[in-house]
CSV table of C-alpha atoms in Angstrom, one decimal:
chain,number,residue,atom,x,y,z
A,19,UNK,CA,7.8,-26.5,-16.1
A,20,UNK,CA,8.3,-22.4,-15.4
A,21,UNK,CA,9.1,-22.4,-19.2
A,22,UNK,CA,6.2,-24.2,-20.6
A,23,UNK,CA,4.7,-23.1,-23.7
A,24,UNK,CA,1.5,-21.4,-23.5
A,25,UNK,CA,-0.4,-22.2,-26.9
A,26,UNK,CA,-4.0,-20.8,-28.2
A,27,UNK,CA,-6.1,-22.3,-31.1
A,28,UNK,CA,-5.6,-20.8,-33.9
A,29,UNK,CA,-6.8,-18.3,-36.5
A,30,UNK,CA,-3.8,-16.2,-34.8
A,31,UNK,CA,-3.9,-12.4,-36.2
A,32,UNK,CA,-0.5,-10.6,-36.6
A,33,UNK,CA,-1.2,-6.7,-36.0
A,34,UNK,CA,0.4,-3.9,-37.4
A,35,UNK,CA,0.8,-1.9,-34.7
A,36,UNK,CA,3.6,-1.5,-32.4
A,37,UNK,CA,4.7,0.6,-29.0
A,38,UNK,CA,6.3,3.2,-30.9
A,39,UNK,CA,3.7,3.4,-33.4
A,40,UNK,CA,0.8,3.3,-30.9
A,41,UNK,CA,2.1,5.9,-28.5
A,42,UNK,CA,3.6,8.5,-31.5
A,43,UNK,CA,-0.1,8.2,-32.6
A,44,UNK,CA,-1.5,9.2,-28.3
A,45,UNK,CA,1.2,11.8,-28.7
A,46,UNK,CA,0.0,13.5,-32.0
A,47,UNK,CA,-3.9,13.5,-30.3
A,48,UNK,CA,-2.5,15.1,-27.5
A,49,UNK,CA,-0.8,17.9,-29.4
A,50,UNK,CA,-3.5,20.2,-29.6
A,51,UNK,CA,-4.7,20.2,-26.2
A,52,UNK,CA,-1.2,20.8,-25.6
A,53,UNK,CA,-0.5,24.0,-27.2
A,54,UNK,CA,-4.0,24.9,-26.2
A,55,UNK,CA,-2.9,24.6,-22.6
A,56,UNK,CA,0.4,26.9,-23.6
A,57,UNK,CA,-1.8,29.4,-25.4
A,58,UNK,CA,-4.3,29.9,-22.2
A,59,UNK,CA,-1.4,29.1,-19.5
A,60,UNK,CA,1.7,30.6,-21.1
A,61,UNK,CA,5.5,30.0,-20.1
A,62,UNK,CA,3.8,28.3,-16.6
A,63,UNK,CA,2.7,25.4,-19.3
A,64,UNK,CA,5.7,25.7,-20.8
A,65,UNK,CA,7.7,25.0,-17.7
A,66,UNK,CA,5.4,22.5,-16.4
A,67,UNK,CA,5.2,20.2,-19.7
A,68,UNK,CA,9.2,20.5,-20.8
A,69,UNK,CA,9.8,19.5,-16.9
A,70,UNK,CA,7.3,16.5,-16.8
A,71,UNK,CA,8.7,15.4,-20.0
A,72,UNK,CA,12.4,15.7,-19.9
A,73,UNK,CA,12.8,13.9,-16.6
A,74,UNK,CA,10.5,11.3,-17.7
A,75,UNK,CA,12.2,10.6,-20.4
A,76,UNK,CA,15.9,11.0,-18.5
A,77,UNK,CA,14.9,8.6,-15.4
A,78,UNK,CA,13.2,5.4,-17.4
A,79,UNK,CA,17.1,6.0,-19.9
A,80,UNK,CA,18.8,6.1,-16.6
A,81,UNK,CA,17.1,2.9,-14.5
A,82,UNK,CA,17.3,1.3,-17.6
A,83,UNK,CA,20.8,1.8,-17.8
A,84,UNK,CA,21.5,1.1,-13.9
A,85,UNK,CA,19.1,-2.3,-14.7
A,86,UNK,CA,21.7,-2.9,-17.8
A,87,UNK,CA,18.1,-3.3,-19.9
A,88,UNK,CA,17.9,-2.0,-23.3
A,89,UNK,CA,17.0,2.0,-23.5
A,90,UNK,CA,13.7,1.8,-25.1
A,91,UNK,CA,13.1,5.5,-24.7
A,92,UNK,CA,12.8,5.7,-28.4
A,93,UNK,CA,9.4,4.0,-28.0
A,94,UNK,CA,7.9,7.4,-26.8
A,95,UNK,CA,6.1,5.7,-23.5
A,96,UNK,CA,7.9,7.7,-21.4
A,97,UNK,CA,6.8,11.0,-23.4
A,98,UNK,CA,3.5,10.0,-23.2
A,99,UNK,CA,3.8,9.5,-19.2
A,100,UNK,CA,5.4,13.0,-19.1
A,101,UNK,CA,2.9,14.9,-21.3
A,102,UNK,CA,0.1,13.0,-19.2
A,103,UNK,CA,1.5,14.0,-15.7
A,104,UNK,CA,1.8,17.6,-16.9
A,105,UNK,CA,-1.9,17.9,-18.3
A,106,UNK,CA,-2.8,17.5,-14.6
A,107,UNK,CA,-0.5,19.8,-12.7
A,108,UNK,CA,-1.3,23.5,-12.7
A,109,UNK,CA,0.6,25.7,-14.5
A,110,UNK,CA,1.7,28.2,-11.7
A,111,UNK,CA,3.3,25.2,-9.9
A,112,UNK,CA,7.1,25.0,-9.5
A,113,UNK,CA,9.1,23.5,-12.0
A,114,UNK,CA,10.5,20.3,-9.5
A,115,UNK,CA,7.1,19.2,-9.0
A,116,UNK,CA,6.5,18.1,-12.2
A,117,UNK,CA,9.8,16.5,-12.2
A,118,UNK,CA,9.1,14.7,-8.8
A,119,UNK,CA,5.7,13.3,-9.6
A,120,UNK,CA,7.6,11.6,-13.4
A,121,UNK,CA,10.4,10.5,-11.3
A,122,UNK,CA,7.8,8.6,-9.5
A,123,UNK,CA,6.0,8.0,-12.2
A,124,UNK,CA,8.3,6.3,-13.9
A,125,UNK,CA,10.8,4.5,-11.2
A,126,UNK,CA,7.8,3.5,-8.6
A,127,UNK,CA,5.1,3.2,-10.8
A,128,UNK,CA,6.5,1.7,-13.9
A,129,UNK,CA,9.9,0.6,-13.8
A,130,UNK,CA,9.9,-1.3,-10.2
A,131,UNK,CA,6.7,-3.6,-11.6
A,132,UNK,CA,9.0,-4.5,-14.6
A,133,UNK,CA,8.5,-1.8,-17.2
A,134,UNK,CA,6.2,-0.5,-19.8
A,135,UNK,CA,2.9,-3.1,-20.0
A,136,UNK,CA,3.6,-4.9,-16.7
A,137,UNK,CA,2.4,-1.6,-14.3
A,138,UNK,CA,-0.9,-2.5,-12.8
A,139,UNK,CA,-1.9,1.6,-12.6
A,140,UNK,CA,-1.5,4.2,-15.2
A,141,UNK,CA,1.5,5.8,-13.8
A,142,UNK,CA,0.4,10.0,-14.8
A,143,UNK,CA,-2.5,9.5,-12.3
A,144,UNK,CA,-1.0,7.8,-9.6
A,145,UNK,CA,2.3,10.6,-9.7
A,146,UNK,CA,-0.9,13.1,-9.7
A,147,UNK,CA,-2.2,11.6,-6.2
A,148,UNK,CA,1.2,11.6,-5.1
A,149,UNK,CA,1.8,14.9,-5.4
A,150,UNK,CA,-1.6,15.9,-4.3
A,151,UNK,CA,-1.1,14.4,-0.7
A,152,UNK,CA,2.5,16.1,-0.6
A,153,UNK,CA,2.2,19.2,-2.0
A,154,UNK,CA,-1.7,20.2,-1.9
A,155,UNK,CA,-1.1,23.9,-1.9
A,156,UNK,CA,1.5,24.0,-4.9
A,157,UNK,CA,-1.1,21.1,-6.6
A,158,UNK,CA,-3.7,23.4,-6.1
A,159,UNK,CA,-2.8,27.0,-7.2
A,160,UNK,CA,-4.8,27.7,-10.2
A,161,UNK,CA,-4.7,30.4,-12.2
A,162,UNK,CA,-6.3,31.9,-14.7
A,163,UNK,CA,-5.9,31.5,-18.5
A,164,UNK,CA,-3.2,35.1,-19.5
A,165,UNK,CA,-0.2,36.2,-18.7
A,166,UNK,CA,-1.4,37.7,-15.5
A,167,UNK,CA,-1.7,34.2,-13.5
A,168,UNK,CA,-4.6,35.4,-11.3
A,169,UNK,CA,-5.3,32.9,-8.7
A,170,UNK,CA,-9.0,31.1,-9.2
A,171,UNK,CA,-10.6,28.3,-8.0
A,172,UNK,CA,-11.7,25.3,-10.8
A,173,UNK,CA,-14.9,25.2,-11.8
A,174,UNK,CA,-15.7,22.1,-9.5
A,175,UNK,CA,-14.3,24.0,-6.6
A,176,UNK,CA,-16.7,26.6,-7.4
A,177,UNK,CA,-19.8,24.2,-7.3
A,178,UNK,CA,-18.4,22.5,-4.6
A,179,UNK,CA,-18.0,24.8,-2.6
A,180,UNK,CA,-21.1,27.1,-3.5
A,181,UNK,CA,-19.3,30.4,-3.2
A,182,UNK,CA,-21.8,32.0,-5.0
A,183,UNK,CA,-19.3,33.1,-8.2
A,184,UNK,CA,-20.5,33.6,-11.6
A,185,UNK,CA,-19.3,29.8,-13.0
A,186,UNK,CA,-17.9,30.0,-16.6
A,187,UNK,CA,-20.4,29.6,-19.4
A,188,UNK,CA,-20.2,25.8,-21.2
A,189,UNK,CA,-18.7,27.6,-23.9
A,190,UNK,CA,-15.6,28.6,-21.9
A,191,UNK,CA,-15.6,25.3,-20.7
A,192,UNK,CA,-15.7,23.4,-24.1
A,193,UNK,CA,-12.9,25.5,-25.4
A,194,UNK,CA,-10.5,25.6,-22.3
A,195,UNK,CA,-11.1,29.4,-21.2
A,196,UNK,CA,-10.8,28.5,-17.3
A,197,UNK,CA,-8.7,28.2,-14.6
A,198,UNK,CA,-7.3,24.7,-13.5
A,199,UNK,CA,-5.0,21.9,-14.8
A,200,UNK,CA,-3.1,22.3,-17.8
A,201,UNK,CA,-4.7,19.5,-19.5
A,202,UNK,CA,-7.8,19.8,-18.1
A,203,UNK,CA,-9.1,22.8,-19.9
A,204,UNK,CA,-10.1,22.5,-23.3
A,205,UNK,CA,-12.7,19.5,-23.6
A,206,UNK,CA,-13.3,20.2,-27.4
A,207,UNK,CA,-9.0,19.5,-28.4
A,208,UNK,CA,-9.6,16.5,-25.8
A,209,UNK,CA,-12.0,14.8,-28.1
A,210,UNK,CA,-10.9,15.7,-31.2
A,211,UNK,CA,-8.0,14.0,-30.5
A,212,UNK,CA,-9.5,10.9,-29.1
A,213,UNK,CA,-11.7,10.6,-32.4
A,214,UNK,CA,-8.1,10.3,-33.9
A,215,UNK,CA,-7.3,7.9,-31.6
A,216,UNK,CA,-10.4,5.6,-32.3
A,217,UNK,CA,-10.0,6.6,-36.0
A,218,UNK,CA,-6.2,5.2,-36.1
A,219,UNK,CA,-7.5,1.8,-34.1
A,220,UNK,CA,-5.3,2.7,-30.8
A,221,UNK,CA,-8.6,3.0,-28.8
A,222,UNK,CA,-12.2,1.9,-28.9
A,223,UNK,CA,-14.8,4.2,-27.6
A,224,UNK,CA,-16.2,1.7,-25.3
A,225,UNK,CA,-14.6,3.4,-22.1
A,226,UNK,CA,-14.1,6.9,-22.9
A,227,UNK,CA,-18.5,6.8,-24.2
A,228,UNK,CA,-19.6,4.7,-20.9
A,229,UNK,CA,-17.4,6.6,-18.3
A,230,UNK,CA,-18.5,9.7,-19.6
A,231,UNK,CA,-22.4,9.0,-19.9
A,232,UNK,CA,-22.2,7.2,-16.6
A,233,UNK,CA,-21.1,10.8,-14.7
A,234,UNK,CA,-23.8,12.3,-17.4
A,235,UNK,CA,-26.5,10.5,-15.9
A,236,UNK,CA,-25.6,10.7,-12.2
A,237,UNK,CA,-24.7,14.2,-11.7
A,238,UNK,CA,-28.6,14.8,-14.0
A,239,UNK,CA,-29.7,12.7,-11.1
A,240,UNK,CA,-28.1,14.5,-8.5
A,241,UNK,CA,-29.0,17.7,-9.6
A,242,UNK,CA,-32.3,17.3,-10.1
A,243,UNK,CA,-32.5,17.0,-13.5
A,244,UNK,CA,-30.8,20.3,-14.3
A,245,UNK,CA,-28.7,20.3,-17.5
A,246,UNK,CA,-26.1,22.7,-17.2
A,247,UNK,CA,-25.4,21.2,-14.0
A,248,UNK,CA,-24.9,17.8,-16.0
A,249,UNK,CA,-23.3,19.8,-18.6
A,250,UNK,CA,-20.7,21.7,-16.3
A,251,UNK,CA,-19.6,18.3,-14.6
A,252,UNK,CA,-19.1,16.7,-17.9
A,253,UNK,CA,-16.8,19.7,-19.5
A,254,UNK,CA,-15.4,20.5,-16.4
A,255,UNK,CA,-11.9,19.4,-14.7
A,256,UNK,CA,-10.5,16.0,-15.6
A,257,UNK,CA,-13.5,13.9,-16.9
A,258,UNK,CA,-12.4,13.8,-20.9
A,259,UNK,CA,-8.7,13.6,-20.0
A,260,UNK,CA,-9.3,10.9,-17.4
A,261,UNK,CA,-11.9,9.1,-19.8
A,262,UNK,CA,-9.7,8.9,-22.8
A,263,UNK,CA,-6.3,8.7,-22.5
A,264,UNK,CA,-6.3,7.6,-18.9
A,265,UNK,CA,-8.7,4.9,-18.6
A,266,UNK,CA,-8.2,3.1,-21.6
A,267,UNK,CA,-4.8,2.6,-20.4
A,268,UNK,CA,-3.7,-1.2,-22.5
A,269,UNK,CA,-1.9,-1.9,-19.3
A,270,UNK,CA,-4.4,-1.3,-16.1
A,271,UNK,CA,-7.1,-1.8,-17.5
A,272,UNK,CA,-9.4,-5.2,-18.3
A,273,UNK,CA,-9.0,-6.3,-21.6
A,274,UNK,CA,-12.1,-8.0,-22.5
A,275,UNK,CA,-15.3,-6.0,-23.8
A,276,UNK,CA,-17.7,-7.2,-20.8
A,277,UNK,CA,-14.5,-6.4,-18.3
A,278,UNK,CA,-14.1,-2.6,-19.6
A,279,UNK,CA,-17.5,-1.9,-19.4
A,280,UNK,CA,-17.7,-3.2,-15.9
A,281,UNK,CA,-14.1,-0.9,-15.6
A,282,UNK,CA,-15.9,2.1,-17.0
A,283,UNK,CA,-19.2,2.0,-15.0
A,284,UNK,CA,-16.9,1.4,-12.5
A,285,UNK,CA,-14.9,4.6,-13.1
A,286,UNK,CA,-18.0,6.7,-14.1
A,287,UNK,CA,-20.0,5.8,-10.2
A,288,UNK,CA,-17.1,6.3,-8.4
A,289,UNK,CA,-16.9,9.9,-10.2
A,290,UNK,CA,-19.7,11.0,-9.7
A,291,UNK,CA,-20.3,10.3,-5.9
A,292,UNK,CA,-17.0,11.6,-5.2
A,293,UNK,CA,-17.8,14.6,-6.9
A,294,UNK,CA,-21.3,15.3,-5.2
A,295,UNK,CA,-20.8,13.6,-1.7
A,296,UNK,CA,-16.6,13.3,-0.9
A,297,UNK,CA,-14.8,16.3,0.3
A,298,UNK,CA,-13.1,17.1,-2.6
A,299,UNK,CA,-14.5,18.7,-6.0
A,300,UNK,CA,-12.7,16.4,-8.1
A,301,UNK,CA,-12.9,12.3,-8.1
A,302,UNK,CA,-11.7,11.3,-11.8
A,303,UNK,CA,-7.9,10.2,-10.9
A,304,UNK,CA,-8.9,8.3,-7.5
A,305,UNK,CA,-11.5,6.4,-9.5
A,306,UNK,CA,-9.4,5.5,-12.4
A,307,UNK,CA,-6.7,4.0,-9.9
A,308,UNK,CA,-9.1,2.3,-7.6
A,309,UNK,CA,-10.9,0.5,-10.5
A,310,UNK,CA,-6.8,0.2,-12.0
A,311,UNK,CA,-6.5,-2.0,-8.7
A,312,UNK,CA,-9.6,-4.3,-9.7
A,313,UNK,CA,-9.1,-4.4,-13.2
A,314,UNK,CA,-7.1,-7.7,-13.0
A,315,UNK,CA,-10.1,-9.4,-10.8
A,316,UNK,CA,-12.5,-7.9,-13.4
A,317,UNK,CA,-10.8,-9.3,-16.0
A,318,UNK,CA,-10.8,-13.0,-13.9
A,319,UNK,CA,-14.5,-13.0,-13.9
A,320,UNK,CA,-15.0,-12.0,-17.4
A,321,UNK,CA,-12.5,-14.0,-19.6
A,322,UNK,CA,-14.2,-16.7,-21.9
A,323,UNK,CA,-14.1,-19.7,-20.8
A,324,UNK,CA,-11.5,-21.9,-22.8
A,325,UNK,CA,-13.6,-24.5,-25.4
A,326,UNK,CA,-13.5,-27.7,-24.0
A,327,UNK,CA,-12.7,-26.9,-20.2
A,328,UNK,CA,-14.1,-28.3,-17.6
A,329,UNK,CA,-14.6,-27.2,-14.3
């Protein structure tokens, strides 16, 4: 009976599009927010991204191997997970903290569930929270864009914490002139490359719009209707990362229309509460991965009901 055949009605669609095809595709939209973050952030980025990559890619060959399961490194999932962890470490940290958090990434997050499509949270953001409860001081040392590495707080931390210093102008911020992740900085190369993404079919806009105008419209609120305040938190830190290539995640997140609109509302509250009332500046990766958690539930509640069933 475990093996029973599981069979839908028909018309069936066969799709073009395969792993290696769909994530060559996040890895070309990805490529120039990339070598924006190495032009503001220098050899640090260059440290940080070849680190995050090369032992993601190295630990899913080698548990593969141990598991005596075909290497399927060639798919580029695990560059993806690399280049993802990277975009959210700083590029003054060390160079084993990026390979740390895609070890974990990768063996904990991804491999021990069963591999790639089968890990209930994106496994970037939950190697990021990892490595922000272990090494908060390394996690945290930002820098400004240069060669000079000056140390800076984020612009959240700025608001945040009200110190009183001249915040970047939204220009700066839409181009990726400020301190903070690697990843994080330029909002404009973010987008552009997720227009590619919905362009070539691998994502619809659904969660990246709704997350996004959900923090829009809260953080208006909760700043009394002030628009560069809205404006900063939309530009600012890891809302279009988070939003595009994070949250629309095929694996952990619902997979029906109603369910990632739920997700994203979901993902966009959470945001922006954390942001205005939690202790820390930032609240896009802990909301991704608590709504990651829920996404199966969500998706429960919001599956069509099979024609003919009968409660």
């Amino acid at each position: 009976m475990e093996n029973r055949l599981i069979a839908s009605s028909s018309p069936h669609i066969r799709a073009d599009e395969s792993v290696n095809k769909i994530m060559r595709d996040v890895v070309i939209a990805l490529l120039p927010a990339t070598l924006a973050g190495v032009y503001f952030f220098r050899m640090g980025a260059v440290k940080v991204i070849l680190a995050a990559v090369i032992a993601a890619v190295l630990t899913e060959a080698a548990i593969q191997k141990i598991c005596k399961k075909p290497v399927t490194i060639n798919d580029w999932s695990a560059v993806v997970t690399g280049l993802l962890l990277a975009f959210n470490v700083p590029a003054s940290a060390p160079w084993w903290i990026p390979v740390i958090g895609s070890i974990f990434a990768i063996a904990i997050v991804k491999q021990v569930f069963g591999g790639l499509g089968h890990n209930f949270m994106n496994p970037a953001l939950a190697a990021r929270a990892m490595l922000l409860a272990s090494w908060p001081v390394q996690m945290t040392a930002w820098v400004k864009p240069g060669v000079d590495a000056v140390s800076t707080a984020t612009t959240l931390g700025m608001l945040k914490e009200g110190t009183g210093e001249v915040l970047p102008s939204l220009g700066d911020l839409i181009i990726g002139n400020v301190g903070g992740c690697i990843g994080e900085t330029s909002a404009l190369l973010l987008i552009i490359g997720g227009i590619y993404l919905v362009y070539r079919g691998v994502i619809t806009p659904r969660i990246p719009v709704i997350y996004i105008g959900t923090v829009a419209v809260l953080m208006l609120i909760f700043g009394g209707f002030d628009i560069t305040y809205m404006l900063t938190h939309v530009f600012a830190g890891g809302l279009m990362i988070g939003a595009i290539y994070m949250a629309t995640d095929y694996a952990s997140s619902p997979v029906t229309p109603k369910g990632q609109i739920i997700f994203a509302l979901g993902c966009g509250i959470l945001t922006a509460v954390i942001r205005k009332f939690g202790g820390y500046p930032e609240g896009v990766s802990y909301s991704i991965l608590v709504m990651n958690v829920v996404a199966p539930l969500i998706d429960k509640y919001t599956s069509p009901r099979v024609f003919g069933e009968v409660k």
